[in-house]
Amino acid sequence: GNSVTQMEGPVTLSEEAFLTINCTYTATGYPSLFWYVQYPGEGLQLLLKATKADDKGSNKGFEATYRKETTSFHLEKGSVQVSDSAVYFCALSERTGFQKLVFGTGTRLLVSP
Amino acid sequence: NAGVTQTPKFRVLKTGQSMTLLCAQDMNHEYMYWYRQDPGMGLRLIHYSVGEGTTAKGEVPDGYNVSRLKKQNFLLGLESAAPSQTSVYFCASSHPPNTEAFFGQGTRLTVV
């Protein structure tokens, strides 16, 4: 079945450091890919998405590129802020049938001043 | 905009008790979902609905029941709570073909 694998956390960075959170996926079809973010005490919210190979999703300084050849969707940000501290979830959705979202286990990011 | 609202936000149950979690969305979405979030396991789908009057099982449905009598509401029931059901529960909704899901703020349930 479909699955998403994320790097283990927590990821601890100083403010203004470069961020990469790795995400790889396994899918039988040609999925859409997502990054969701969960701030403390809140639900998940969509950060960015990409629906086809080589698409780049971007939002709030975060970027991720849909790499079909490596089945990856790594999240990057050039300069993190304390306010970016949160849990980040990579997810995929099939584009046919029910289109269920399948989530990775999440990666906690801690940014210190 | 309210979006997706979950009730209650916190609850403590004794083993064997029953309860219902309510999810309401005001976006006229067709699809609604219940997930549970446990440390190190991400989000796992419990049940889902693709429209009013329909429900289906997800990955971890045992011990839960659901109903979708109205399009805007999706109820999750625990008939006889067990400590293994201690978790944070999230409701979400989406509208095909856009697969972006909108989440509620969660219900933290503790079963003692």
mmCIF file with all atom_site columns, C-alpha atoms in Angstrom:
data_model
loop_
_atom_site.group_PDB
_atom_site.id
_atom_site.type_symbol
_atom_site.label_atom_id
_atom_site.label_alt_id
_atom_site.label_comp_id
_atom_site.label_asym_id
_atom_site.label_entity_id
_atom_site.label_seq_id
_atom_site.pdbx_PDB_ins_code
_atom_site.Cartn_x
_atom_site.Cartn_y
_atom_site.Cartn_z
_atom_site.occupancy
_atom_site.B_iso_or_equiv
_atom_site.pdbx_formal_charge
_atom_site.auth_seq_id
_atom_site.auth_comp_id
_atom_site.auth_asym_id
_atom_site.auth_atom_id
_atom_site.pdbx_PDB_model_num
ATOM 1   C CA . GLY A 1 1   ? 0.000   0.000  0.000   1.00 0.00 ? 1   GLY A CA 1
ATOM 2   C CA . ASN A 1 2   ? 0.891   3.674  -0.032  1.00 0.00 ? 2   ASN A CA 1
ATOM 3   C CA . SER A 1 3   ? 3.206   4.991  2.660   1.00 0.00 ? 3   SER A CA 1
ATOM 4   C CA . VAL A 1 4   ? 5.233   8.032  3.664   1.00 0.00 ? 4   VAL A CA 1
ATOM 5   C CA . THR A 1 5   ? 8.556   7.997  5.493   1.00 0.00 ? 5   THR A CA 1
ATOM 6   C CA . GLN A 1 6   ? 9.934   11.067 7.264   1.00 0.00 ? 6   GLN A CA 1
ATOM 7   C CA . MET A 1 7   ? 13.175  11.683 9.073   1.00 0.00 ? 7   MET A CA 1
ATOM 8   C CA . GLU A 1 8   ? 13.109  11.177 12.819  1.00 0.00 ? 8   GLU A CA 1
ATOM 9   C CA . GLY A 1 9   ? 13.053  14.241 15.018  1.00 0.00 ? 9   GLY A CA 1
ATOM 10  C CA . PRO A 1 10  ? 13.387  16.413 16.807  1.00 0.00 ? 10  PRO A CA 1
ATOM 11  C CA . VAL A 1 11  ? 15.344  18.696 14.524  1.00 0.00 ? 11  VAL A CA 1
ATOM 12  C CA . THR A 1 12  ? 16.994  21.410 16.600  1.00 0.00 ? 12  THR A CA 1
ATOM 13  C CA . LEU A 1 13  ? 18.258  24.552 14.871  1.00 0.00 ? 13  LEU A CA 1
ATOM 14  C CA . SER A 1 14  ? 19.320  28.055 15.713  1.00 0.00 ? 14  SER A CA 1
ATOM 15  C CA . GLU A 1 15  ? 17.412  30.976 14.257  1.00 0.00 ? 15  GLU A CA 1
ATOM 16  C CA . GLU A 1 16  ? 18.403  31.792 10.639  1.00 0.00 ? 16  GLU A CA 1
ATOM 17  C CA . ALA A 1 17  ? 19.777  28.289 10.021  1.00 0.00 ? 17  ALA A CA 1
ATOM 18  C CA . PHE A 1 18  ? 18.911  26.295 6.884   1.00 0.00 ? 18  PHE A CA 1
ATOM 19  C CA . LEU A 1 19  ? 16.254  23.625 7.257   1.00 0.00 ? 19  LEU A CA 1
ATOM 20  C CA . THR A 1 20  ? 15.780  20.348 5.427   1.00 0.00 ? 20  THR A CA 1
ATOM 21  C CA . ILE A 1 21  ? 13.251  17.716 6.470   1.00 0.00 ? 21  ILE A CA 1
ATOM 22  C CA . ASN A 1 22  ? 13.422  14.595 4.328   1.00 0.00 ? 22  ASN A CA 1
ATOM 23  C CA . CYS A 1 23  ? 10.327  12.835 3.027   1.00 0.00 ? 23  CYS A CA 1
ATOM 24  C CA . THR A 1 24  ? 10.095  9.834  0.724   1.00 0.00 ? 24  THR A CA 1
ATOM 25  C CA . TYR A 1 25  ? 6.998   7.997  -0.396  1.00 0.00 ? 25  TYR A CA 1
ATOM 26  C CA . THR A 1 26  ? 5.776   4.722  -1.810  1.00 0.00 ? 26  THR A CA 1
ATOM 27  C CA . ALA A 1 27  ? 2.713   4.780  -4.013  1.00 0.00 ? 27  ALA A CA 1
ATOM 28  C CA . THR A 1 28  ? 1.165   2.516  -6.594  1.00 0.00 ? 28  THR A CA 1
ATOM 29  C CA . GLY A 1 29  ? -0.217  5.386  -8.615  1.00 0.00 ? 29  GLY A CA 1
ATOM 30  C CA . TYR A 1 30  ? 0.728   8.993  -9.214  1.00 0.00 ? 30  TYR A CA 1
ATOM 31  C CA . PRO A 1 31  ? -0.100  10.813 -5.990  1.00 0.00 ? 31  PRO A CA 1
ATOM 32  C CA . SER A 1 32  ? -0.402  14.424 -4.946  1.00 0.00 ? 32  SER A CA 1
ATOM 33  C CA . LEU A 1 33  ? 2.062   15.403 -2.204  1.00 0.00 ? 33  LEU A CA 1
ATOM 34  C CA . PHE A 1 34  ? 1.598   17.701 0.763   1.00 0.00 ? 34  PHE A CA 1
ATOM 35  C CA . TRP A 1 35  ? 3.322   19.209 3.752   1.00 0.00 ? 35  TRP A CA 1
ATOM 36  C CA . TYR A 1 36  ? 1.130   19.994 6.742   1.00 0.00 ? 36  TYR A CA 1
ATOM 37  C CA . VAL A 1 37  ? 2.237   21.894 9.854   1.00 0.00 ? 37  VAL A CA 1
ATOM 38  C CA . GLN A 1 38  ? 0.910   21.528 13.392  1.00 0.00 ? 38  GLN A CA 1
ATOM 39  C CA . TYR A 1 39  ? 1.618   24.321 15.866  1.00 0.00 ? 39  TYR A CA 1
ATOM 40  C CA . PRO A 1 40  ? 1.376   23.527 19.579  1.00 0.00 ? 40  PRO A CA 1
ATOM 41  C CA . GLY A 1 41  ? -2.191  22.876 20.700  1.00 0.00 ? 41  GLY A CA 1
ATOM 42  C CA . GLU A 1 42  ? -3.637  23.211 17.222  1.00 0.00 ? 42  GLU A CA 1
ATOM 43  C CA . GLY A 1 43  ? -4.829  21.037 14.377  1.00 0.00 ? 43  GLY A CA 1
ATOM 44  C CA . LEU A 1 44  ? -2.929  20.464 11.172  1.00 0.00 ? 44  LEU A CA 1
ATOM 45  C CA . GLN A 1 45  ? -2.937  23.060 8.453   1.00 0.00 ? 45  GLN A CA 1
ATOM 46  C CA . LEU A 1 46  ? -1.758  22.818 4.886   1.00 0.00 ? 46  LEU A CA 1
ATOM 47  C CA . LEU A 1 47  ? 1.667   24.365 4.329   1.00 0.00 ? 47  LEU A CA 1
ATOM 48  C CA . LEU A 1 48  ? 2.231   23.553 0.664   1.00 0.00 ? 48  LEU A CA 1
ATOM 49  C CA . LYS A 1 49  ? 1.435   20.994 -1.995  1.00 0.00 ? 49  LYS A CA 1
ATOM 50  C CA . ALA A 1 50  ? 2.496   19.688 -5.408  1.00 0.00 ? 50  ALA A CA 1
ATOM 51  C CA . THR A 1 51  ? 0.383   17.664 -7.783  1.00 0.00 ? 51  THR A CA 1
ATOM 52  C CA . LYS A 1 52  ? 2.786   16.528 -10.508 1.00 0.00 ? 52  LYS A CA 1
ATOM 53  C CA . ALA A 1 53  ? 6.423   15.678 -11.084 1.00 0.00 ? 53  ALA A CA 1
ATOM 54  C CA . ASP A 1 54  ? 8.879   18.605 -10.877 1.00 0.00 ? 54  ASP A CA 1
ATOM 55  C CA . ASP A 1 55  ? 6.235   20.891 -9.392  1.00 0.00 ? 55  ASP A CA 1
ATOM 56  C CA . LYS A 1 56  ? 7.534   23.085 -6.595  1.00 0.00 ? 56  LYS A CA 1
ATOM 57  C CA . GLY A 1 57  ? 5.190   23.970 -3.770  1.00 0.00 ? 57  GLY A CA 1
ATOM 58  C CA . SER A 1 58  ? 6.032   27.048 -1.715  1.00 0.00 ? 58  SER A CA 1
ATOM 59  C CA . ASN A 1 59  ? 4.560   29.049 1.154   1.00 0.00 ? 59  ASN A CA 1
ATOM 60  C CA . LYS A 1 60  ? 5.902   31.251 3.974   1.00 0.00 ? 60  LYS A CA 1
ATOM 61  C CA . GLY A 1 61  ? 9.492   30.729 2.766   1.00 0.00 ? 61  GLY A CA 1
ATOM 62  C CA . PHE A 1 62  ? 9.163   26.934 2.750   1.00 0.00 ? 62  PHE A CA 1
ATOM 63  C CA . GLU A 1 63  ? 9.644   24.980 -0.471  1.00 0.00 ? 63  GLU A CA 1
ATOM 64  C CA . ALA A 1 64  ? 9.394   21.360 -1.601  1.00 0.00 ? 64  ALA A CA 1
ATOM 65  C CA . THR A 1 65  ? 9.858   19.835 -5.059  1.00 0.00 ? 65  THR A CA 1
ATOM 66  C CA . TYR A 1 66  ? 8.027   16.724 -6.278  1.00 0.00 ? 66  TYR A CA 1
ATOM 67  C CA . ARG A 1 67  ? 10.787  14.342 -7.396  1.00 0.00 ? 67  ARG A CA 1
ATOM 68  C CA . LYS A 1 68  ? 9.248   11.335 -9.104  1.00 0.00 ? 68  LYS A CA 1
ATOM 69  C CA . GLU A 1 69  ? 12.584  9.707  -9.940  1.00 0.00 ? 69  GLU A CA 1
ATOM 70  C CA . THR A 1 70  ? 13.631  9.601  -6.273  1.00 0.00 ? 70  THR A CA 1
ATOM 71  C CA . THR A 1 71  ? 10.052  9.445  -4.857  1.00 0.00 ? 71  THR A CA 1
ATOM 72  C CA . SER A 1 72  ? 10.870  12.337 -2.574  1.00 0.00 ? 72  SER A CA 1
ATOM 73  C CA . PHE A 1 73  ? 9.329   15.610 -1.407  1.00 0.00 ? 73  PHE A CA 1
ATOM 74  C CA . HIS A 1 74  ? 11.873  17.198 0.942   1.00 0.00 ? 74  HIS A CA 1
ATOM 75  C CA . LEU A 1 75  ? 10.897  20.347 2.819   1.00 0.00 ? 75  LEU A CA 1
ATOM 76  C CA . GLU A 1 76  ? 13.394  23.245 2.867   1.00 0.00 ? 76  GLU A CA 1
ATOM 77  C CA . LYS A 1 77  ? 13.636  26.744 4.251   1.00 0.00 ? 77  LYS A CA 1
ATOM 78  C CA . GLY A 1 78  ? 16.581  29.032 3.867   1.00 0.00 ? 78  GLY A CA 1
ATOM 79  C CA . SER A 1 79  ? 16.364  30.825 7.223   1.00 0.00 ? 79  SER A CA 1
ATOM 80  C CA . VAL A 1 80  ? 14.172  29.476 10.022  1.00 0.00 ? 80  VAL A CA 1
ATOM 81  C CA . GLN A 1 81  ? 12.562  31.579 12.738  1.00 0.00 ? 81  GLN A CA 1
ATOM 82  C CA . VAL A 1 82  ? 11.564  30.724 16.292  1.00 0.00 ? 82  VAL A CA 1
ATOM 83  C CA . SER A 1 83  ? 7.943   30.914 15.132  1.00 0.00 ? 83  SER A CA 1
ATOM 84  C CA . ASP A 1 84  ? 8.572   27.972 12.769  1.00 0.00 ? 84  ASP A CA 1
ATOM 85  C CA . SER A 1 85  ? 8.839   25.629 15.749  1.00 0.00 ? 85  SER A CA 1
ATOM 86  C CA . ALA A 1 86  ? 6.134   23.040 15.116  1.00 0.00 ? 86  ALA A CA 1
ATOM 87  C CA . VAL A 1 87  ? 5.563   19.473 13.936  1.00 0.00 ? 87  VAL A CA 1
ATOM 88  C CA . TYR A 1 88  ? 5.716   18.962 10.167  1.00 0.00 ? 88  TYR A CA 1
ATOM 89  C CA . PHE A 1 89  ? 3.887   16.131 8.419   1.00 0.00 ? 89  PHE A CA 1
ATOM 90  C CA . CYS A 1 90  ? 4.498   14.902 4.911   1.00 0.00 ? 90  CYS A CA 1
ATOM 91  C CA . ALA A 1 91  ? 1.466   13.319 3.251   1.00 0.00 ? 91  ALA A CA 1
ATOM 92  C CA . LEU A 1 92  ? 0.286   11.880 -0.017  1.00 0.00 ? 92  LEU A CA 1
ATOM 93  C CA . SER A 1 93  ? -3.081  11.472 -1.631  1.00 0.00 ? 93  SER A CA 1
ATOM 94  C CA . GLU A 1 94  ? -4.033  9.181  -4.456  1.00 0.00 ? 94  GLU A CA 1
ATOM 95  C CA . ARG A 1 95  ? -5.675  11.007 -7.325  1.00 0.00 ? 95  ARG A CA 1
ATOM 96  C CA . THR A 1 96  ? -8.273  8.384  -8.067  1.00 0.00 ? 96  THR A CA 1
ATOM 97  C CA . GLY A 1 97  ? -10.870 6.639  -5.991  1.00 0.00 ? 97  GLY A CA 1
ATOM 98  C CA . PHE A 1 98  ? -11.293 7.887  -2.437  1.00 0.00 ? 98  PHE A CA 1
ATOM 99  C CA . GLN A 1 99  ? -8.150  10.064 -2.483  1.00 0.00 ? 99  GLN A CA 1
ATOM 100 C CA . LYS A 1 100 ? -7.321  9.209  1.109   1.00 0.00 ? 100 LYS A CA 1
ATOM 101 C CA . LEU A 1 101 ? -4.552  11.190 2.787   1.00 0.00 ? 101 LEU A CA 1
ATOM 102 C CA . VAL A 1 102 ? -1.674  9.048  4.088   1.00 0.00 ? 102 VAL A CA 1
ATOM 103 C CA . PHE A 1 103 ? 0.574   10.782 6.622   1.00 0.00 ? 103 PHE A CA 1
ATOM 104 C CA . GLY A 1 104 ? 4.125   10.311 7.740   1.00 0.00 ? 104 GLY A CA 1
ATOM 105 C CA . THR A 1 105 ? 4.888   10.148 11.456  1.00 0.00 ? 105 THR A CA 1
ATOM 106 C CA . GLY A 1 106 ? 5.767   13.840 11.693  1.00 0.00 ? 106 GLY A CA 1
ATOM 107 C CA . THR A 1 107 ? 9.028   15.658 12.438  1.00 0.00 ? 107 THR A CA 1
ATOM 108 C CA . ARG A 1 108 ? 9.265   18.088 15.329  1.00 0.00 ? 108 ARG A CA 1
ATOM 109 C CA . LEU A 1 109 ? 11.285  21.246 14.620  1.00 0.00 ? 109 LEU A CA 1
ATOM 110 C CA . LEU A 1 110 ? 12.672  23.285 17.504  1.00 0.00 ? 110 LEU A CA 1
ATOM 111 C CA . VAL A 1 111 ? 14.225  26.658 16.680  1.00 0.00 ? 111 VAL A CA 1
ATOM 112 C CA . SER A 1 112 ? 16.127  28.528 19.365  1.00 0.00 ? 112 SER A CA 1
ATOM 113 C CA . PRO A 1 113 ? 16.944  32.274 19.368  1.00 0.00 ? 113 PRO A CA 1
ATOM 114 C CA . ASN B 2 1   ? -14.880 31.610 9.462   1.00 0.00 ? 1   ASN B CA 1
ATOM 115 C CA . ALA B 2 2   ? -15.396 28.676 11.815  1.00 0.00 ? 2   ALA B CA 1
ATOM 116 C CA . GLY B 2 3   ? -14.081 25.971 9.430   1.00 0.00 ? 3   GLY B CA 1
ATOM 117 C CA . VAL B 2 4   ? -14.010 22.658 11.302  1.00 0.00 ? 4   VAL B CA 1
ATOM 118 C CA . THR B 2 5   ? -15.119 22.666 14.932  1.00 0.00 ? 5   THR B CA 1
ATOM 119 C CA . GLN B 2 6   ? -14.683 19.772 17.339  1.00 0.00 ? 6   GLN B CA 1
ATOM 120 C CA . THR B 2 7   ? -16.502 19.265 20.619  1.00 0.00 ? 7   THR B CA 1
ATOM 121 C CA . PRO B 2 8   ? -15.305 18.687 23.321  1.00 0.00 ? 8   PRO B CA 1
ATOM 122 C CA . LYS B 2 9   ? -11.655 19.765 23.409  1.00 0.00 ? 9   LYS B CA 1
ATOM 123 C CA . PHE B 2 10  ? -10.749 17.629 26.432  1.00 0.00 ? 10  PHE B CA 1
ATOM 124 C CA . ARG B 2 11  ? -12.348 14.640 28.109  1.00 0.00 ? 11  ARG B CA 1
ATOM 125 C CA . VAL B 2 12  ? -11.427 12.063 30.709  1.00 0.00 ? 12  VAL B CA 1
ATOM 126 C CA . LEU B 2 13  ? -13.356 8.781  30.654  1.00 0.00 ? 13  LEU B CA 1
ATOM 127 C CA . LYS B 2 14  ? -13.332 5.731  32.850  1.00 0.00 ? 14  LYS B CA 1
ATOM 128 C CA . THR B 2 15  ? -12.824 2.351  31.205  1.00 0.00 ? 15  THR B CA 1
ATOM 129 C CA . GLY B 2 16  ? -16.141 1.064  29.899  1.00 0.00 ? 16  GLY B CA 1
ATOM 130 C CA . GLN B 2 17  ? -17.828 4.447  29.617  1.00 0.00 ? 17  GLN B CA 1
ATOM 131 C CA . SER B 2 18  ? -19.212 5.700  26.337  1.00 0.00 ? 18  SER B CA 1
ATOM 132 C CA . MET B 2 19  ? -19.025 9.073  24.654  1.00 0.00 ? 19  MET B CA 1
ATOM 133 C CA . THR B 2 20  ? -19.581 10.854 21.367  1.00 0.00 ? 20  THR B CA 1
ATOM 134 C CA . LEU B 2 21  ? -17.246 13.339 19.730  1.00 0.00 ? 21  LEU B CA 1
ATOM 135 C CA . LEU B 2 22  ? -18.883 15.891 17.483  1.00 0.00 ? 22  LEU B CA 1
ATOM 136 C CA . CYS B 2 23  ? -17.361 17.418 14.371  1.00 0.00 ? 23  CYS B CA 1
ATOM 137 C CA . ALA B 2 24  ? -19.055 20.243 12.496  1.00 0.00 ? 24  ALA B CA 1
ATOM 138 C CA . GLN B 2 25  ? -17.906 21.952 9.293   1.00 0.00 ? 25  GLN B CA 1
ATOM 139 C CA . ASP B 2 26  ? -19.381 24.994 7.604   1.00 0.00 ? 26  ASP B CA 1
ATOM 140 C CA . MET B 2 27  ? -17.615 24.724 4.234   1.00 0.00 ? 27  MET B CA 1
ATOM 141 C CA . ASN B 2 28  ? -20.174 22.433 2.548   1.00 0.00 ? 28  ASN B CA 1
ATOM 142 C CA . HIS B 2 29  ? -17.506 19.754 2.137   1.00 0.00 ? 29  HIS B CA 1
ATOM 143 C CA . GLU B 2 30  ? -18.507 16.298 0.930   1.00 0.00 ? 30  GLU B CA 1
ATOM 144 C CA . TYR B 2 31  ? -15.728 14.317 2.618   1.00 0.00 ? 31  TYR B CA 1
ATOM 145 C CA . MET B 2 32  ? -15.193 14.103 6.354   1.00 0.00 ? 32  MET B CA 1
ATOM 146 C CA . TYR B 2 33  ? -12.662 12.081 8.355   1.00 0.00 ? 33  TYR B CA 1
ATOM 147 C CA . TRP B 2 34  ? -11.744 11.050 11.857  1.00 0.00 ? 34  TRP B CA 1
ATOM 148 C CA . TYR B 2 35  ? -8.074  10.510 12.689  1.00 0.00 ? 35  TYR B CA 1
ATOM 149 C CA . ARG B 2 36  ? -6.250  9.635  15.856  1.00 0.00 ? 36  ARG B CA 1
ATOM 150 C CA . GLN B 2 37  ? -2.785  10.952 16.605  1.00 0.00 ? 37  GLN B CA 1
ATOM 151 C CA . ASP B 2 38  ? -0.426  8.973  18.786  1.00 0.00 ? 38  ASP B CA 1
ATOM 152 C CA . PRO B 2 39  ? 3.248   9.656  19.547  1.00 0.00 ? 39  PRO B CA 1
ATOM 153 C CA . GLY B 2 40  ? 5.558   8.237  16.888  1.00 0.00 ? 40  GLY B CA 1
ATOM 154 C CA . MET B 2 41  ? 2.676   7.014  14.732  1.00 0.00 ? 41  MET B CA 1
ATOM 155 C CA . GLY B 2 42  ? 1.495   10.089 12.925  1.00 0.00 ? 42  GLY B CA 1
ATOM 156 C CA . LEU B 2 43  ? -2.181  10.295 12.035  1.00 0.00 ? 43  LEU B CA 1
ATOM 157 C CA . ARG B 2 44  ? -4.173  7.158  11.437  1.00 0.00 ? 44  ARG B CA 1
ATOM 158 C CA . LEU B 2 45  ? -7.560  7.144  9.770   1.00 0.00 ? 45  LEU B CA 1
ATOM 159 C CA . ILE B 2 46  ? -10.364 5.705  11.904  1.00 0.00 ? 46  ILE B CA 1
ATOM 160 C CA . HIS B 2 47  ? -13.463 6.203  9.742   1.00 0.00 ? 47  HIS B CA 1
ATOM 161 C CA . TYR B 2 48  ? -14.452 8.470  6.919   1.00 0.00 ? 48  TYR B CA 1
ATOM 162 C CA . SER B 2 49  ? -17.472 9.610  4.964   1.00 0.00 ? 49  SER B CA 1
ATOM 163 C CA . VAL B 2 50  ? -17.780 10.589 1.310   1.00 0.00 ? 50  VAL B CA 1
ATOM 164 C CA . GLY B 2 51  ? -21.197 12.191 1.697   1.00 0.00 ? 51  GLY B CA 1
ATOM 165 C CA . GLU B 2 52  ? -24.296 12.547 3.832   1.00 0.00 ? 52  GLU B CA 1
ATOM 166 C CA . GLY B 2 53  ? -25.584 9.181  4.973   1.00 0.00 ? 53  GLY B CA 1
ATOM 167 C CA . THR B 2 54  ? -22.380 7.300  4.077   1.00 0.00 ? 54  THR B CA 1
ATOM 168 C CA . THR B 2 55  ? -19.561 5.996  6.272   1.00 0.00 ? 55  THR B CA 1
ATOM 169 C CA . ALA B 2 56  ? -16.626 3.666  5.739   1.00 0.00 ? 56  ALA B CA 1
ATOM 170 C CA . LYS B 2 57  ? -13.829 2.089  7.784   1.00 0.00 ? 57  LYS B CA 1
ATOM 171 C CA . GLY B 2 58  ? -10.317 3.426  7.772   1.00 0.00 ? 58  GLY B CA 1
ATOM 172 C CA . GLU B 2 59  ? -7.106  1.845  9.066   1.00 0.00 ? 59  GLU B CA 1
ATOM 173 C CA . VAL B 2 60  ? -8.041  1.537  12.757  1.00 0.00 ? 60  VAL B CA 1
ATOM 174 C CA . PRO B 2 61  ? -11.858 1.312  13.066  1.00 0.00 ? 61  PRO B CA 1
ATOM 175 C CA . ASP B 2 62  ? -12.184 -1.223 15.895  1.00 0.00 ? 62  ASP B CA 1
ATOM 176 C CA . GLY B 2 63  ? -13.919 0.135  18.988  1.00 0.00 ? 63  GLY B CA 1
ATOM 177 C CA . TYR B 2 64  ? -15.380 3.148  17.173  1.00 0.00 ? 64  TYR B CA 1
ATOM 178 C CA . ASN B 2 65  ? -18.603 3.899  15.329  1.00 0.00 ? 65  ASN B CA 1
ATOM 179 C CA . VAL B 2 66  ? -19.577 6.910  13.256  1.00 0.00 ? 66  VAL B CA 1
ATOM 180 C CA . SER B 2 67  ? -22.617 8.565  11.786  1.00 0.00 ? 67  SER B CA 1
ATOM 181 C CA . ARG B 2 68  ? -23.172 11.253 9.149   1.00 0.00 ? 68  ARG B CA 1
ATOM 182 C CA . LEU B 2 69  ? -26.859 12.081 9.315   1.00 0.00 ? 69  LEU B CA 1
ATOM 183 C CA . LYS B 2 70  ? -26.292 15.668 8.172   1.00 0.00 ? 70  LYS B CA 1
ATOM 184 C CA . LYS B 2 71  ? -23.727 16.815 5.640   1.00 0.00 ? 71  LYS B CA 1
ATOM 185 C CA . GLN B 2 72  ? -22.130 19.278 8.046   1.00 0.00 ? 72  GLN B CA 1
ATOM 186 C CA . ASN B 2 73  ? -21.762 16.895 11.011  1.00 0.00 ? 73  ASN B CA 1
ATOM 187 C CA . PHE B 2 74  ? -19.689 13.751 11.559  1.00 0.00 ? 74  PHE B CA 1
ATOM 188 C CA . LEU B 2 75  ? -19.980 11.983 14.909  1.00 0.00 ? 75  LEU B CA 1
ATOM 189 C CA . LEU B 2 76  ? -17.465 9.566  16.382  1.00 0.00 ? 76  LEU B CA 1
ATOM 190 C CA . GLY B 2 77  ? -18.696 7.237  19.103  1.00 0.00 ? 77  GLY B CA 1
ATOM 191 C CA . LEU B 2 78  ? -16.877 5.090  21.617  1.00 0.00 ? 78  LEU B CA 1
ATOM 192 C CA . GLU B 2 79  ? -19.279 2.497  23.001  1.00 0.00 ? 79  GLU B CA 1
ATOM 193 C CA . SER B 2 80  ? -17.006 1.085  25.710  1.00 0.00 ? 80  SER B CA 1
ATOM 194 C CA . ALA B 2 81  ? -13.837 3.099  26.167  1.00 0.00 ? 81  ALA B CA 1
ATOM 195 C CA . ALA B 2 82  ? -10.499 1.351  26.710  1.00 0.00 ? 82  ALA B CA 1
ATOM 196 C CA . PRO B 2 83  ? -7.143  2.800  27.841  1.00 0.00 ? 83  PRO B CA 1
ATOM 197 C CA . SER B 2 84  ? -5.774  2.027  24.355  1.00 0.00 ? 84  SER B CA 1
ATOM 198 C CA . GLN B 2 85  ? -8.146  4.698  23.029  1.00 0.00 ? 85  GLN B CA 1
ATOM 199 C CA . THR B 2 86  ? -6.293  7.416  24.919  1.00 0.00 ? 86  THR B CA 1
ATOM 200 C CA . SER B 2 87  ? -5.237  9.701  22.112  1.00 0.00 ? 87  SER B CA 1
ATOM 201 C CA . VAL B 2 88  ? -5.757  13.015 20.388  1.00 0.00 ? 88  VAL B CA 1
ATOM 202 C CA . TYR B 2 89  ? -8.605  12.844 17.883  1.00 0.00 ? 89  TYR B CA 1
ATOM 203 C CA . PHE B 2 90  ? -8.787  15.064 14.834  1.00 0.00 ? 90  PHE B CA 1
ATOM 204 C CA . CYS B 2 91  ? -11.661 15.626 12.493  1.00 0.00 ? 91  CYS B CA 1
ATOM 205 C CA . ALA B 2 92  ? -11.046 16.893 8.982   1.00 0.00 ? 92  ALA B CA 1
ATOM 206 C CA . SER B 2 93  ? -13.034 17.701 5.878   1.00 0.00 ? 93  SER B CA 1
ATOM 207 C CA . SER B 2 94  ? -12.308 18.158 2.184   1.00 0.00 ? 94  SER B CA 1
ATOM 208 C CA . HIS B 2 95  ? -14.112 18.620 -1.088  1.00 0.00 ? 95  HIS B CA 1
ATOM 209 C CA . PRO B 2 96  ? -13.160 16.592 -4.147  1.00 0.00 ? 96  PRO B CA 1
ATOM 210 C CA . PRO B 2 97  ? -11.373 16.898 -6.468  1.00 0.00 ? 97  PRO B CA 1
ATOM 211 C CA . ASN B 2 98  ? -9.286  19.252 -4.258  1.00 0.00 ? 98  ASN B CA 1
ATOM 212 C CA . THR B 2 99  ? -7.667  16.939 -1.751  1.00 0.00 ? 99  THR B CA 1
ATOM 213 C CA . GLU B 2 100 ? -6.557  19.627 0.705   1.00 0.00 ? 100 GLU B CA 1
ATOM 214 C CA . ALA B 2 101 ? -7.984  18.689 4.092   1.00 0.00 ? 101 ALA B CA 1
ATOM 215 C CA . PHE B 2 102 ? -9.056  21.187 6.755   1.00 0.00 ? 102 PHE B CA 1
ATOM 216 C CA . PHE B 2 103 ? -8.584  20.076 10.339  1.00 0.00 ? 103 PHE B CA 1
ATOM 217 C CA . GLY B 2 104 ? -10.274 20.842 13.615  1.00 0.00 ? 104 GLY B CA 1
ATOM 218 C CA . GLN B 2 105 ? -8.240  21.709 16.702  1.00 0.00 ? 105 GLN B CA 1
ATOM 219 C CA . GLY B 2 106 ? -8.463  18.243 18.164  1.00 0.00 ? 106 GLY B CA 1
ATOM 220 C CA . THR B 2 107 ? -9.978  16.455 21.153  1.00 0.00 ? 107 THR B CA 1
ATOM 221 C CA . ARG B 2 108 ? -7.614  15.137 23.806  1.00 0.00 ? 108 ARG B CA 1
ATOM 222 C CA . LEU B 2 109 ? -9.188  12.003 25.286  1.00 0.00 ? 109 LEU B CA 1
ATOM 223 C CA . THR B 2 110 ? -7.805  10.155 28.274  1.00 0.00 ? 110 THR B CA 1
ATOM 224 C CA . VAL B 2 111 ? -9.255  6.810  29.318  1.00 0.00 ? 111 VAL B CA 1
ATOM 225 C CA . VAL B 2 112 ? -8.346  5.733  32.837  1.00 0.00 ? 112 VAL B CA 1
#
